[in-house]
Amino acid sequence: MSDPIVIVGAGQAAASAAHTLRAEGYDGGIVVLGEETHLPYQRPPLSKELLLGTKDAEATAILPADWYERSEVEVRRGVRVARVVPSRRTVELEDGTSLTTSGVLLATGGRPRRIPGWEGERLLYLRDLTDAAAIASQLGEGRRLAVVGAGFIGSEVAASARRRGTAVTLIEALPQPLARVLDEQIGALISQAHRREGVDLRLGVGVASVTETQRGVLVELADGARIEADAVVVGVGLVPNVEVAEASGLEVHDGVVVDDHARTSVERIYAAGDVARHYHPLFERHLRVEHFDNAIKQGAVAARNLLGEDVVFDDPHWFWSDQYDHSLQYVGDHAPHDQRIVRGDLQAALRGETDSLALTVFWLRDGVLRAAFAFDRGRDVRVAQRLIASGARPDPRVLADPDADLRDLL
């Protein structure tokens, strides 16, 4: 009997890969090695449904618990991998044991970026079920929460906390939320949504210190302002878990470097999900994408290539964020671009002259559609995804016309 395929990590990419291996007819051994004590679960609900109390931890499972037994997929929980030794075709665990393998997928994900010197029980980060439970316990009427970082995680935590009646101060060093990921005008639109819900936004200012007090936490800003809260949630980015890759001699640069087939620099070792910095043939550069949909699709591609198929990963990348009653969606990669088209009245929305914040922004380079962002116009993104994947050169006048049917461009 052949040696098993070993998947290091037990998140979304790992579950997708295991499921794909069985769906493709692979009947050999599959071993999933995870540091957490849970079976693979979805992370998007951590900042939304779990904080709101509309979903419990059990409901976040990616696959039913009995699927692993029925599919003869071995999941080892609470274990840490030290390295892969390609010359021996082994995966070595930190407890000194090892597994012989026919192929390896690294799906080790990432961890929250921590700020040195910021310590304390009321200083919280969000990455796993335990983190979500700790944050949820701080929410409710009469509670005060400071959120440092207005990226997707910080913004979603702020929105969920407000829905629980928590007083929220959202602190961002950049001029607007998501200014680096999208742009400042879109960030200003997101600011508008938060202000309408009563969030106290502090933009363009850094945090000088965070100190636990007898009554809670004191946050001192670089401009001298002082914010008192019951707890602080820090959301300032993700650090890819590359330690196993480094110890295994793989090429690492802000993630595990892989090609457009999810192959690392060492034969029969693949990487997928948050940890993978992959070459994207559509955008002609390496990208590391920290989103749910990417982990699903890239994990599946890696699995198929482990089985000897020849599958290119060229998905345009789509992700979403739910904040209050708003749906934010983005597809593609807009850097670099030379044309930006807005579908809707952005300036009226920013001036508060309309109740609706719905609009879409398109980015093009040399006439080719590269990316799209939609605020409460998800249908536009679904069409844009197909246009981007095909390398389309859509008529800018149609993109700009809110009454035009974008499907006519397909």
Coordinates of C-alpha atoms in Angstrom, one line a residue:
M1 CA 0.0 0.0 0.0
S2 CA 1.4 3.4 -0.9
D3 CA 2.4 6.0 1.7
P4 CA -0.3 8.6 2.5
I5 CA -0.7 12.2 1.4
V6 CA 0.0 14.4 4.4
I7 CA -1.8 17.7 4.8
V8 CA -0.1 20.0 7.4
G9 CA -2.7 22.3 8.8
A10 CA -6.4 21.7 9.4
G11 CA -8.2 24.8 8.1
Q12 CA -10.3 25.6 5.0
A13 CA -7.6 24.8 2.5
A14 CA -6.8 21.5 4.2
A15 CA -10.5 20.4 4.3
S16 CA -10.9 21.4 0.6
A17 CA -7.9 19.4 -0.4
A18 CA -8.9 16.3 1.5
H19 CA -12.4 16.4 0.1
T20 CA -11.1 16.9 -3.4
L21 CA -8.7 14.0 -3.1
R22 CA -11.6 11.7 -2.3
A23 CA -13.9 13.3 -4.9
E24 CA -11.2 12.7 -7.6
G25 CA -11.1 9.0 -6.7
Y26 CA -7.9 8.8 -4.7
D27 CA -8.2 5.8 -2.4
G28 CA -4.8 6.0 -0.7
G29 CA -4.2 7.3 2.8
I30 CA -4.9 10.9 3.8
V31 CA -3.5 12.3 7.1
V32 CA -4.4 15.8 8.2
L33 CA -2.3 17.3 11.0
G34 CA -3.7 20.2 12.9
E35 CA -2.5 22.2 15.9
E36 CA -6.0 23.0 17.1
T37 CA -8.2 20.5 19.0
H38 CA -11.1 21.1 16.6
L39 CA -11.9 19.5 13.3
P40 CA -11.6 22.0 10.4
Y41 CA -14.0 24.9 10.7
Q42 CA -14.9 28.1 8.8
R43 CA -13.2 31.3 10.0
P44 CA -15.5 34.0 8.4
P45 CA -18.2 33.5 11.1
L46 CA -15.7 34.3 13.8
S47 CA -16.0 38.0 13.3
K48 CA -19.7 38.0 12.5
E49 CA -22.2 35.2 13.5
L50 CA -20.2 34.0 16.5
L51 CA -19.9 37.5 17.9
L52 CA -23.6 38.2 17.2
G53 CA -24.6 34.9 18.8
T54 CA -26.5 33.8 15.7
K55 CA -24.3 30.7 15.2
D56 CA -22.4 28.4 17.6
A57 CA -19.0 26.8 17.2
E58 CA -20.4 23.5 16.1
A59 CA -22.2 25.2 13.2
T60 CA -18.9 26.4 11.8
A61 CA -17.7 22.9 10.8
I62 CA -16.6 22.7 7.2
L63 CA -17.5 19.0 6.8
P64 CA -19.7 16.8 9.0
A65 CA -17.7 15.1 11.7
D66 CA -18.6 11.7 10.4
W67 CA -17.3 12.5 6.9
Y68 CA -13.7 12.0 8.0
E69 CA -14.4 8.5 9.3
R70 CA -16.6 7.5 6.3
S71 CA -14.0 8.9 3.9
E72 CA -11.1 7.2 5.8
V73 CA -9.4 10.6 6.3
E74 CA -7.3 10.6 9.5
V75 CA -7.3 13.9 11.4
R76 CA -4.7 14.2 14.1
R77 CA -5.5 17.1 16.4
G78 CA -3.3 19.0 18.8
V79 CA -0.1 18.1 17.0
R80 CA 2.7 20.3 15.8
V81 CA 4.8 19.6 12.7
A82 CA 8.6 20.4 12.9
R83 CA 9.6 20.0 9.3
V84 CA 9.4 17.9 6.1
V85 CA 12.5 16.0 5.0
P86 CA 12.2 15.6 1.2
S87 CA 15.2 13.2 0.9
R88 CA 13.5 10.8 3.3
R89 CA 9.9 11.6 2.2
T90 CA 9.0 12.1 5.8
V91 CA 7.0 14.6 7.9
E92 CA 8.6 15.0 11.3
L93 CA 6.5 16.0 14.3
E94 CA 7.7 18.0 17.3
D95 CA 7.1 15.0 19.6
G96 CA 9.9 13.2 17.7
T97 CA 7.6 10.9 15.6
S98 CA 7.5 10.9 11.9
L99 CA 5.3 9.9 8.9
T100 CA 6.4 8.6 5.6
T101 CA 4.5 10.3 2.8
S102 CA 4.0 10.2 -0.9
G103 CA 3.2 14.0 -1.1
V104 CA 2.7 16.9 1.2
L105 CA 0.4 19.9 1.2
L106 CA 1.3 22.8 3.5
A107 CA -1.9 24.6 4.6
T108 CA -0.6 26.1 7.8
G109 CA -2.4 29.4 7.5
G110 CA -1.4 32.4 9.6
R111 CA -1.6 34.1 12.9
P112 CA -2.6 37.6 14.0
R113 CA 0.2 40.2 13.9
R114 CA 1.0 41.0 17.5
I115 CA 2.3 44.3 18.7
P116 CA 5.4 43.9 21.0
G117 CA 4.8 45.1 24.5
W118 CA 1.0 45.0 24.3
E119 CA 0.0 42.3 26.8
G120 CA -3.0 41.6 29.1
E121 CA -6.1 39.6 29.4
R122 CA -8.2 42.4 28.0
L123 CA -6.0 42.8 24.9
L124 CA -7.6 40.4 22.4
Y125 CA -6.9 39.1 18.9
L126 CA -9.1 37.1 16.5
R127 CA -8.1 34.0 14.7
D128 CA -9.8 31.0 16.3
L129 CA -12.9 29.8 18.1
T130 CA -11.3 30.6 21.5
D131 CA -10.6 34.1 20.4
A132 CA -14.1 34.6 19.2
A133 CA -15.6 33.4 22.5
A134 CA -13.3 35.8 24.4
I135 CA -14.3 38.8 22.3
A136 CA -18.0 37.9 22.4
S137 CA -17.9 37.9 26.2
Q138 CA -16.9 41.5 26.2
L139 CA -19.9 42.7 24.0
G140 CA -23.3 44.0 25.0
E141 CA -25.2 47.0 26.2
G142 CA -23.2 49.2 28.5
R143 CA -19.9 47.7 27.3
R144 CA -17.1 49.7 25.6
L145 CA -14.7 48.2 23.0
A146 CA -11.7 49.8 21.3
V147 CA -10.7 48.2 18.0
V148 CA -7.2 48.9 16.6
G149 CA -7.0 48.5 12.9
A150 CA -9.9 49.1 10.5
G151 CA -9.1 46.4 7.9
F152 CA -11.7 43.7 7.2
I153 CA -11.3 42.0 10.6
G154 CA -11.4 45.2 12.6
S155 CA -14.3 46.6 10.6
E156 CA -16.3 43.4 11.0
V157 CA -15.7 43.1 14.7
A158 CA -16.7 46.8 15.1
A159 CA -19.9 46.2 13.2
S160 CA -20.8 43.1 15.2
A161 CA -20.0 44.8 18.4
R162 CA -22.3 47.7 17.6
R163 CA -25.1 45.3 16.7
R164 CA -24.7 43.9 20.2
G165 CA -25.2 47.4 21.6
T166 CA -21.5 47.9 22.5
A167 CA -20.0 51.4 22.3
V168 CA -17.1 51.1 19.8
T169 CA -14.1 53.2 19.1
L170 CA -12.4 52.2 15.8
I171 CA -8.8 53.4 15.5
E172 CA -6.9 53.4 12.1
A173 CA -3.5 54.8 11.4
L174 CA -4.3 55.3 7.7
P175 CA -6.5 58.1 6.5
Q176 CA -9.5 55.8 5.9
P177 CA -10.4 52.1 6.5
L178 CA -9.0 49.8 3.9
A179 CA -7.2 52.6 2.2
R180 CA -4.2 50.4 1.4
V181 CA -6.2 47.4 0.2
L182 CA -8.7 49.5 -1.9
D183 CA -8.4 53.3 -1.9
E184 CA -9.2 56.3 0.2
Q185 CA -12.5 57.2 -1.4
I186 CA -13.9 53.7 -0.9
G187 CA -12.5 53.8 2.6
A188 CA -14.4 57.0 3.2
L189 CA -17.6 55.2 2.1
I190 CA -17.0 52.5 4.6
S191 CA -16.4 55.2 7.3
Q192 CA -19.7 56.7 6.4
A193 CA -21.4 53.3 7.0
H194 CA -19.7 53.0 10.4
R195 CA -20.5 56.6 11.5
R196 CA -24.2 56.0 10.6
E197 CA -24.2 53.2 13.1
G198 CA -22.6 55.3 15.9
V199 CA -19.0 54.1 15.7
D200 CA -16.4 56.6 17.0
L201 CA -13.8 56.7 14.3
R202 CA -10.3 57.9 14.9
L203 CA -8.5 58.0 11.6
G204 CA -5.0 58.9 10.6
V205 CA -3.6 58.4 14.1
G206 CA -1.5 55.6 15.6
V207 CA -1.7 54.1 19.1
A208 CA 1.1 55.2 21.5
S209 CA 0.3 52.7 24.3
V210 CA -2.3 50.3 25.7
T211 CA -2.4 49.8 29.4
E212 CA -4.7 47.6 31.5
T213 CA -6.3 49.3 34.5
Q214 CA -8.4 48.2 37.4
R215 CA -11.6 49.1 35.4
G216 CA -10.5 48.0 31.9
V217 CA -8.0 49.3 29.3
L218 CA -6.6 52.7 28.6
V219 CA -5.6 53.4 25.0
E220 CA -3.4 56.4 24.4
L221 CA -3.2 57.7 20.8
A222 CA -0.3 59.4 19.2
D223 CA -2.2 62.7 19.1
G224 CA -2.6 62.6 22.9
A225 CA -6.2 61.4 23.0
R226 CA -7.1 58.9 25.7
I227 CA -9.7 56.2 25.2
E228 CA -11.1 54.1 28.0
A229 CA -12.6 50.7 27.2
D230 CA -13.5 47.4 28.7
A231 CA -11.3 45.6 26.2
V232 CA -9.3 46.1 23.1
V233 CA -9.3 44.0 19.9
V234 CA -6.2 44.3 17.7
G235 CA -6.6 43.6 14.0
V236 CA -3.5 44.8 12.2
G237 CA -2.8 42.0 9.8
L238 CA -1.8 38.4 9.5
V239 CA 1.6 36.7 9.7
P240 CA 1.9 33.6 7.5
N241 CA 2.9 30.5 9.4
V242 CA 6.1 29.7 7.4
E243 CA 8.1 28.0 10.1
V244 CA 7.6 24.5 8.8
A245 CA 8.4 25.6 5.3
E246 CA 11.6 27.3 6.4
A247 CA 12.7 24.3 8.4
S248 CA 12.1 22.2 5.3
G249 CA 14.3 24.3 3.1
L250 CA 11.5 25.7 1.0
E251 CA 11.6 29.1 -0.7
V252 CA 9.8 31.6 1.6
H253 CA 9.0 35.3 1.0
D254 CA 6.0 36.7 2.8
G255 CA 4.6 33.2 2.6
V256 CA 5.5 29.9 1.0
V257 CA 6.4 30.7 -2.6
V258 CA 4.6 28.5 -5.1
D259 CA 4.0 28.5 -8.8
D260 CA 0.7 28.6 -10.7
H261 CA 0.1 24.9 -9.9
A262 CA 0.6 25.5 -6.1
R263 CA 4.0 23.7 -6.3
T264 CA 6.7 24.8 -3.9
S265 CA 10.4 24.9 -4.7
V266 CA 10.7 21.2 -3.6
E267 CA 9.2 18.4 -5.6
R268 CA 6.0 16.8 -4.2
I269 CA 5.5 19.6 -1.7
Y270 CA 2.6 22.0 -2.3
A271 CA 1.2 24.9 -0.4
A272 CA -2.3 26.5 -0.4
G273 CA -4.4 29.0 1.4
D274 CA -3.3 32.0 3.6
V275 CA 0.3 30.8 3.8
A276 CA 0.8 30.4 0.0
R277 CA 2.4 33.2 -2.1
H278 CA 1.4 32.0 -5.5
Y279 CA 2.2 33.2 -9.0
H280 CA -1.0 34.4 -10.7
P281 CA -0.8 34.1 -14.5
L282 CA -3.7 36.5 -15.0
F283 CA -2.1 39.3 -13.0
E284 CA 1.5 38.2 -13.8
R285 CA 2.8 38.5 -10.3
H286 CA 3.0 36.7 -7.0
L287 CA 0.1 37.2 -4.6
R288 CA -0.7 36.0 -1.1
V289 CA -4.5 36.1 -0.5
E290 CA -6.0 35.6 2.9
H291 CA -9.6 34.8 2.0
F292 CA -12.0 31.9 2.4
D293 CA -12.8 31.4 -1.3
N294 CA -9.2 31.4 -2.2
A295 CA -8.4 28.7 0.3
I296 CA -11.2 26.5 -1.0
K297 CA -10.2 26.8 -4.6
Q298 CA -6.4 26.7 -4.2
G299 CA -6.6 23.7 -1.8
A300 CA -8.6 21.8 -4.5
V301 CA -6.1 22.7 -7.2
A302 CA -3.2 21.6 -5.1
A303 CA -4.9 18.3 -4.4
R304 CA -5.6 17.6 -8.0
N305 CA -2.0 18.3 -8.9
L306 CA -0.8 16.0 -6.1
L307 CA -2.7 13.3 -8.0
G308 CA -0.7 14.0 -11.2
E309 CA -3.2 16.3 -12.9
D310 CA -2.0 19.5 -14.6
V311 CA -4.3 22.3 -13.2
V312 CA -3.4 25.9 -13.3
F313 CA -4.6 28.1 -10.4
D314 CA -5.8 31.3 -12.2
D315 CA -8.9 32.2 -10.2
P316 CA -9.5 36.0 -10.2
H317 CA -9.8 36.0 -6.4
W318 CA -13.2 37.0 -4.8
F319 CA -13.9 37.9 -1.3
W320 CA -16.7 39.5 0.7
S321 CA -17.3 41.3 4.0
D322 CA -20.6 41.7 5.8
Q323 CA -20.9 44.8 7.9
Y324 CA -24.2 45.8 9.4
D325 CA -26.7 45.3 6.6
H326 CA -24.1 46.0 3.9
S327 CA -22.4 43.6 1.6
L328 CA -18.9 44.5 0.4
Q329 CA -17.4 42.4 -2.3
Y330 CA -14.1 42.6 -4.3
V331 CA -12.8 40.6 -7.1
G332 CA -9.5 40.7 -9.0
D333 CA -6.3 42.7 -8.4
H334 CA -6.3 46.4 -9.1
A335 CA -2.6 47.1 -8.6
P336 CA -1.4 48.5 -10.9
H337 CA -4.2 50.2 -12.9
D338 CA -4.5 53.2 -15.2
Q339 CA -8.3 53.8 -15.2
R340 CA -10.9 53.8 -12.5
I341 CA -14.6 53.9 -13.2
V342 CA -17.3 54.5 -10.6
R343 CA -20.8 53.1 -11.3
G344 CA -23.1 55.2 -9.0
D345 CA -22.8 58.6 -7.3
L346 CA -19.9 58.2 -4.9
Q347 CA -19.7 61.9 -4.0
A348 CA -23.4 62.1 -3.1
A349 CA -22.9 59.1 -0.8
L350 CA -19.9 60.7 0.8
R351 CA -21.7 63.9 1.4
G352 CA -24.6 62.1 3.0
E353 CA -27.1 63.2 0.3
T354 CA -28.5 59.8 -0.3
D355 CA -29.7 57.0 2.0
S356 CA -28.2 54.4 -0.3
L357 CA -24.5 53.8 -0.3
A358 CA -24.7 51.3 -3.2
L359 CA -22.1 51.6 -6.0
T360 CA -19.5 49.7 -7.9
V361 CA -15.9 50.7 -8.7
F362 CA -14.0 49.1 -11.6
W363 CA -10.2 49.2 -12.2
L364 CA -8.7 48.7 -15.7
R365 CA -5.2 48.6 -17.1
D366 CA -4.6 49.1 -20.8
G367 CA -8.4 48.7 -21.3
V368 CA -8.5 45.3 -19.6
L369 CA -10.7 44.9 -16.6
R370 CA -8.5 44.0 -13.6
A371 CA -10.7 44.4 -10.5
A372 CA -14.1 45.5 -9.2
F373 CA -15.4 46.5 -5.8
A374 CA -19.1 46.6 -5.0
F375 CA -20.9 48.1 -2.0
D376 CA -24.4 46.5 -1.9
R377 CA -24.2 45.6 -5.6
G378 CA -23.0 42.0 -5.5
R379 CA -24.5 41.2 -8.9
D380 CA -22.0 43.6 -10.6
V381 CA -19.1 41.7 -9.0
R382 CA -20.4 38.3 -10.2
V383 CA -20.4 39.6 -13.8
A384 CA -17.1 41.3 -13.3
Q385 CA -15.5 38.1 -12.1
R386 CA -16.3 36.5 -15.5
L387 CA -15.1 39.5 -17.4
I388 CA -11.8 39.6 -15.5
A389 CA -11.2 35.8 -15.9
S390 CA -11.6 36.2 -19.7
G391 CA -9.3 39.2 -20.0
A392 CA -12.2 41.3 -21.3
R393 CA -12.0 44.9 -22.5
P394 CA -15.4 46.2 -21.6
D395 CA -16.9 49.5 -22.8
P396 CA -16.2 52.1 -20.0
R397 CA -19.5 53.8 -20.8
V398 CA -21.4 50.6 -20.0
L399 CA -19.4 50.1 -16.8
A400 CA -20.2 53.7 -15.7
D401 CA -23.9 53.5 -16.4
P402 CA -25.8 52.3 -13.3
D403 CA -28.9 51.4 -15.5
A404 CA -26.9 49.3 -18.0
D405 CA -27.0 45.5 -17.8
L406 CA -23.4 44.4 -17.4
R407 CA -24.3 40.9 -18.6
D408 CA -24.5 42.4 -22.1
L409 CA -20.7 42.7 -21.9
L410 CA -20.2 39.0 -21.5

